[in-house]
PDB file of C-alpha atoms in Angstrom:
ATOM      1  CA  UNK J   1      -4.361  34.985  21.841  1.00  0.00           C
ATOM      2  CA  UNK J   2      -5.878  31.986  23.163  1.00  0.00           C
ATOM      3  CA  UNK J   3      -8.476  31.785  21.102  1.00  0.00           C
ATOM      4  CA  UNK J   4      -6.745  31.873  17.811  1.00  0.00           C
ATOM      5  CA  UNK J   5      -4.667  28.868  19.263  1.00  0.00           C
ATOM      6  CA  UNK J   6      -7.588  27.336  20.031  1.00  0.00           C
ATOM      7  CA  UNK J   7      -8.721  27.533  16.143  1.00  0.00           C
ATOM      8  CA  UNK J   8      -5.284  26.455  14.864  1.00  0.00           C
ATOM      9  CA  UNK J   9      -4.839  23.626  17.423  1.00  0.00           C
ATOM     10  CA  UNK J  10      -8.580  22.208  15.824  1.00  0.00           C
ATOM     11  CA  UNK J  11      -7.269  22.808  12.257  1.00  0.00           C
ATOM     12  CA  UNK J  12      -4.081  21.266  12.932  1.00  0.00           C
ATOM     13  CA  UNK J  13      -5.984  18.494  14.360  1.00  0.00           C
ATOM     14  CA  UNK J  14      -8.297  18.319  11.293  1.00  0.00           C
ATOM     15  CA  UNK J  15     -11.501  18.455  13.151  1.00  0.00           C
ATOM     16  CA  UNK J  16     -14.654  20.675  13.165  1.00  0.00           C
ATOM     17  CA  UNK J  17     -15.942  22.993  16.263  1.00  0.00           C
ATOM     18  CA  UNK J  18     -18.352  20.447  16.910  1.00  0.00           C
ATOM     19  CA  UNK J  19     -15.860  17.343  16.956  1.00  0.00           C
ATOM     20  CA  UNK J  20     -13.302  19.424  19.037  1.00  0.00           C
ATOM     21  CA  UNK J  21     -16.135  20.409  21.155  1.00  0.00           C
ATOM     22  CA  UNK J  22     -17.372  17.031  21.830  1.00  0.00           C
ATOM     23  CA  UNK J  23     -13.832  15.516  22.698  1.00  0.00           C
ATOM     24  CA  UNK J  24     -13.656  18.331  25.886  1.00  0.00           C
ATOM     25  CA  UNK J  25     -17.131  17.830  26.622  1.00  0.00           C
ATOM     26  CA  UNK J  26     -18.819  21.952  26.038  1.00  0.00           C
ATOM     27  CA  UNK J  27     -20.570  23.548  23.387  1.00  0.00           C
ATOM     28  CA  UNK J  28     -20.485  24.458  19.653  1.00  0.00           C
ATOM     29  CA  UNK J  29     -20.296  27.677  19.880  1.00  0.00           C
ATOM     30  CA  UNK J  30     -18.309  27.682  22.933  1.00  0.00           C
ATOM     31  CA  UNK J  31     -15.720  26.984  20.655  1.00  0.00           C
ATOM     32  CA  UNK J  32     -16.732  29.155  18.017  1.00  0.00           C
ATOM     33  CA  UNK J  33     -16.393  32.426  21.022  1.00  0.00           C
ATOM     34  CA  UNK J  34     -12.781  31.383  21.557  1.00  0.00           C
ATOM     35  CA  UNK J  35     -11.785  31.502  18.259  1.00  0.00           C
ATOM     36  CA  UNK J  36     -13.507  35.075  17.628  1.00  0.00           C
ATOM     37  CA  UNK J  37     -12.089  36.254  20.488  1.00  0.00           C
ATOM     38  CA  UNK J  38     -15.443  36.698  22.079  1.00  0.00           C
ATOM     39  CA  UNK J  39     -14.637  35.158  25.089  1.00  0.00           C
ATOM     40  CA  UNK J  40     -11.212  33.564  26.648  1.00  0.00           C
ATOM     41  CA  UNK J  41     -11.180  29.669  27.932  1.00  0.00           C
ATOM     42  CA  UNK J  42     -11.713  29.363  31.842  1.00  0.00           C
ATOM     43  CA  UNK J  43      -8.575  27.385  32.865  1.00  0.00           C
ATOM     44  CA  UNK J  44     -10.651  24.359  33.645  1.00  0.00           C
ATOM     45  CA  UNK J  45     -11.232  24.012  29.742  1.00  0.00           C
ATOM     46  CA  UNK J  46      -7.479  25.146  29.007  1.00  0.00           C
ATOM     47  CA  UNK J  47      -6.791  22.619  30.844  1.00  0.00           C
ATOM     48  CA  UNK J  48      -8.905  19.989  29.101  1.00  0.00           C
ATOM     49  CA  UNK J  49      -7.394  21.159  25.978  1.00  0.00           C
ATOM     50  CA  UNK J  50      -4.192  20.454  26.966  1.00  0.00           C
ATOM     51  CA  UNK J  51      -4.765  17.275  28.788  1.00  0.00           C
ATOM     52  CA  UNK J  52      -7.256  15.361  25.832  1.00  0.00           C
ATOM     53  CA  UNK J  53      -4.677  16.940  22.861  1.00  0.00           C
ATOM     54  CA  UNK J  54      -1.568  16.633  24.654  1.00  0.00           C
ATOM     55  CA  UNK J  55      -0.841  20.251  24.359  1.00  0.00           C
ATOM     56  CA  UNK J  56       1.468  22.590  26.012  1.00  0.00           C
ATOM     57  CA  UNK J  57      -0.435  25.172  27.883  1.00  0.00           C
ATOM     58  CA  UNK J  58       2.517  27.804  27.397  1.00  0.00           C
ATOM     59  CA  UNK J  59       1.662  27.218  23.301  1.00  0.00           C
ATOM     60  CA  UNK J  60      -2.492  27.311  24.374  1.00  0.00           C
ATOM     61  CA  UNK J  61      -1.951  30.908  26.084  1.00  0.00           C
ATOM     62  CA  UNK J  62       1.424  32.468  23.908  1.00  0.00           C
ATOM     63  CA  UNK J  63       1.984  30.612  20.720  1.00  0.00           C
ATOM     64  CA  UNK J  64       5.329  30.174  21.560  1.00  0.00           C
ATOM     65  CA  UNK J  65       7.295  27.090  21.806  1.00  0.00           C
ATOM     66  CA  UNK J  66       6.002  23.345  20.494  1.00  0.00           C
ATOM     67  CA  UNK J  67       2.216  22.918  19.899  1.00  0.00           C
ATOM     68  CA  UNK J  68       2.312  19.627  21.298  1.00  0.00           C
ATOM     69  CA  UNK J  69       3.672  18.337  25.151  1.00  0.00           C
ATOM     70  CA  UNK J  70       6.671  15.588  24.345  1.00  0.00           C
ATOM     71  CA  UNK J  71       5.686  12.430  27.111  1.00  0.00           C
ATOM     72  CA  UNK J  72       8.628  11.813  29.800  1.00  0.00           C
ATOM     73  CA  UNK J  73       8.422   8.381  28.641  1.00  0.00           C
ATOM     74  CA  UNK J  74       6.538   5.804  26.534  1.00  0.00           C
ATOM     75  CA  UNK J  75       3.259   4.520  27.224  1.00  0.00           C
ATOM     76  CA  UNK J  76       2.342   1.259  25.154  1.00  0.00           C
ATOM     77  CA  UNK J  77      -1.294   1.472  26.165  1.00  0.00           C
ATOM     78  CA  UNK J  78      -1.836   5.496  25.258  1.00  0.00           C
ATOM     79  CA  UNK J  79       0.579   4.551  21.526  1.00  0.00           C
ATOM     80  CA  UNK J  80      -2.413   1.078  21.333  1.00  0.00           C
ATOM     81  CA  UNK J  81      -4.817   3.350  22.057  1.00  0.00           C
ATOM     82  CA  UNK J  82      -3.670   5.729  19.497  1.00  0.00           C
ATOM     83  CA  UNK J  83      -3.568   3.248  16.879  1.00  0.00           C
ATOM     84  CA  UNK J  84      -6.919   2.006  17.331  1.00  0.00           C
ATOM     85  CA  UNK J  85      -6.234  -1.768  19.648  1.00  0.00           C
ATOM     86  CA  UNK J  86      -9.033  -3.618  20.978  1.00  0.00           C
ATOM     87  CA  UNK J  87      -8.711  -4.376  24.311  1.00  0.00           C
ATOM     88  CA  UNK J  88      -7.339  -8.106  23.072  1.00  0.00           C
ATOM     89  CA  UNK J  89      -4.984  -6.671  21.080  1.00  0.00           C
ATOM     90  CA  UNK J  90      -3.547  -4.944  23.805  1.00  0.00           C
ATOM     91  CA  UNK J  91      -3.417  -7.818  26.324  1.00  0.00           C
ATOM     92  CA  UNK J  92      -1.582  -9.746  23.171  1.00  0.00           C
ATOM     93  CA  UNK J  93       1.336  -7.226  23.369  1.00  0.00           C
ATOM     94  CA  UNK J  94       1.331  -6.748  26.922  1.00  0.00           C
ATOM     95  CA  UNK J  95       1.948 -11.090  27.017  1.00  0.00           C
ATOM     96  CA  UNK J  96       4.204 -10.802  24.161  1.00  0.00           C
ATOM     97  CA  UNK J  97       6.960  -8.696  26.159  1.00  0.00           C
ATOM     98  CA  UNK J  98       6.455 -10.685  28.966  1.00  0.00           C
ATOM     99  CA  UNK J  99       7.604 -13.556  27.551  1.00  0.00           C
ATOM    100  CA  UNK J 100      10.853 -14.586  27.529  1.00  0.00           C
ATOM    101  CA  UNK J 101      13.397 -12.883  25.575  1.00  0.00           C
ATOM    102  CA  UNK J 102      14.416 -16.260  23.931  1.00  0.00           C
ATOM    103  CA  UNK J 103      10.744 -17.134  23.306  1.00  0.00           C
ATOM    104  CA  UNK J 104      10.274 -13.800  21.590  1.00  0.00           C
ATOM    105  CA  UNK J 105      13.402 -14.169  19.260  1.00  0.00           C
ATOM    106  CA  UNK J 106      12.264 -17.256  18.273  1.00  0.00           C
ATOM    107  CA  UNK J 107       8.617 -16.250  17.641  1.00  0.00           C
ATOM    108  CA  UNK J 108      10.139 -13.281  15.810  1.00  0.00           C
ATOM    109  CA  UNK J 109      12.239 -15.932  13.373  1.00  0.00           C
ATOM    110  CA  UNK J 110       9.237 -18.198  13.053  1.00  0.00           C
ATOM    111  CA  UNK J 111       6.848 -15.024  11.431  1.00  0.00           C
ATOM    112  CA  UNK J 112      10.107 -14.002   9.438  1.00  0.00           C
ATOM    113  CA  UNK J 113      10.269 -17.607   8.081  1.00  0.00           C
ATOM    114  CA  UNK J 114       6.588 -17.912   7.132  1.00  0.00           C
ATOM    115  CA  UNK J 115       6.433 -14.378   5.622  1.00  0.00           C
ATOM    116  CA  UNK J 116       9.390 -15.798   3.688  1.00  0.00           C
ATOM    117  CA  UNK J 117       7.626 -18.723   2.579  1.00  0.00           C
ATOM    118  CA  UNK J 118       4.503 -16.818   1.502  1.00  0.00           C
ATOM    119  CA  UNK J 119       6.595 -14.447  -0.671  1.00  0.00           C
ATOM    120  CA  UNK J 120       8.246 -18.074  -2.176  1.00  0.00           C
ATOM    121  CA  UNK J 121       5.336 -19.333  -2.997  1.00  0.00           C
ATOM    122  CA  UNK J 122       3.482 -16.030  -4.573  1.00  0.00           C
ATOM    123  CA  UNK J 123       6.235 -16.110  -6.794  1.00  0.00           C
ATOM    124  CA  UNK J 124       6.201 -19.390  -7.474  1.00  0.00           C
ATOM    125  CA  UNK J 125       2.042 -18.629  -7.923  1.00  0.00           C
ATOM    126  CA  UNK J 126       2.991 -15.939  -9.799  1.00  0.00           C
ATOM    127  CA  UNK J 127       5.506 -17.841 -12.300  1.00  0.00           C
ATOM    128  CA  UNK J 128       2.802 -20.521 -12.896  1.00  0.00           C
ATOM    129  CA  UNK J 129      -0.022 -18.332 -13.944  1.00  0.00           C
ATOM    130  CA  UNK J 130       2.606 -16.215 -16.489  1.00  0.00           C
ATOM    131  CA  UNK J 131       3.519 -19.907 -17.581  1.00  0.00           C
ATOM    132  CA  UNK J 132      -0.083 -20.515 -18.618  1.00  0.00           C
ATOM    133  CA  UNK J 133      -0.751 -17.281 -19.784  1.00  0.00           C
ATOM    134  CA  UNK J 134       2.023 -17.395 -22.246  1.00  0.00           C
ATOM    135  CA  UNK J 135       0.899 -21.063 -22.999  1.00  0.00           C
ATOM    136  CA  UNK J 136      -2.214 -19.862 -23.990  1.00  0.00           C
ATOM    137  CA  UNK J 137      -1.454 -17.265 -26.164  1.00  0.00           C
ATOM    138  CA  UNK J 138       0.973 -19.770 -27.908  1.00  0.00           C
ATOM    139  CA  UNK J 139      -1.417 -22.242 -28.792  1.00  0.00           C
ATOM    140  CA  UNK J 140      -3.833 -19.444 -29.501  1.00  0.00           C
ATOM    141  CA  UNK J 141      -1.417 -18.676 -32.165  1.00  0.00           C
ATOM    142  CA  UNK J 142      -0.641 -21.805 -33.308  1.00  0.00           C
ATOM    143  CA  UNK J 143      -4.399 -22.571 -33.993  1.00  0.00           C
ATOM    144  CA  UNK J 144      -4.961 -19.720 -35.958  1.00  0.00           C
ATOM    145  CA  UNK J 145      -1.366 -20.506 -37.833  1.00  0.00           C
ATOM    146  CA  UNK J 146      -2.535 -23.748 -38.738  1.00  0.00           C
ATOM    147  CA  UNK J 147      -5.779 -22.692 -39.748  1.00  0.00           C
ATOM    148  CA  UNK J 148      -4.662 -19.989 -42.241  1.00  0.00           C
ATOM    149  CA  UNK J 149      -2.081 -22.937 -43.769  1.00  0.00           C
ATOM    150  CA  UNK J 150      -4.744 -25.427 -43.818  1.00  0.00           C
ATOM    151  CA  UNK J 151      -7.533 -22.949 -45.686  1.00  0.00           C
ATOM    152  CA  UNK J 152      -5.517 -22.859 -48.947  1.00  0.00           C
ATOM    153  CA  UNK J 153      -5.439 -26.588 -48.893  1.00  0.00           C
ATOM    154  CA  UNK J 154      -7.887 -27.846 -50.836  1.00  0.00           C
TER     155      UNK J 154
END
């Protein structure tokens, strides 16, 4: 049974042998026994399974139950990491929440009030170039209005 959870753990994850096989560090077609059930996973790799895909070893060896382990608590480096932060990035978050919580409100006000402003202002932007748009196309017709008046003059 392990095998075929092996296959739809790699599915679910959207990756190929080869990409599931390189995050666990064995072969190909290591991968490609398990899920023929050719050959069961040692617990060493089980456990590499479960530990790089966060997975619950009772789904890995039965099916049953969730696919994936729930964390006892939040980790804002592993949910970074998971979202793809530089190692800058997350020192800037980890300083943020150290701050003070007054600081943060007020930092937290100051971004609302310039995304506020920038919204203002593309609609302002936005109201300017309709303006001259519709501008344009009225003197556009006025020229050609006064040019079909002014042709029968004569």
């Amino acid at each position: 049974m392990t095998g075929e959870q092996v296959r739809i753990l790699r599915k679910k994850l959207g990756m190929t042998q080869q990409e599931f096989a390189d995050r666990i560090g064995i072969k190909r077609n290591t991968i490609a026994n398990y899920e023929v059930g050719r050959n069961d996973p040692v617990d060493s790799v089980s456990a590499l399974i479960c530990r790089e895909f966060n997975v619950r070893r009772e789904w890995l060896e039965t099916g049953e139950g969730d696919m994936f382990a729930q964390p006892d608590e939040f980790s804002l480096d592993d949910f970074l990491r998971e979202h793809g932060a530089d190692a800058l990035e997350v020192q800037l978050m980890k300083a943020y929440f150290e701050l003070d919580p007054d600081i943060r409100h007020r930092i937290v006000e100051q971004f609302k009030e310039n995304l506020r402003r920038e919204q203002q202002q593309n609609r302002v932007a936005d109201a300017e170039e309709e303006y001259i748009k519709s501008n344009s196309r009225n003197a556009r017709n006025a020229d050609s209005t006064a040019s079909n008046t002014t042709e029968g003059v004569g």
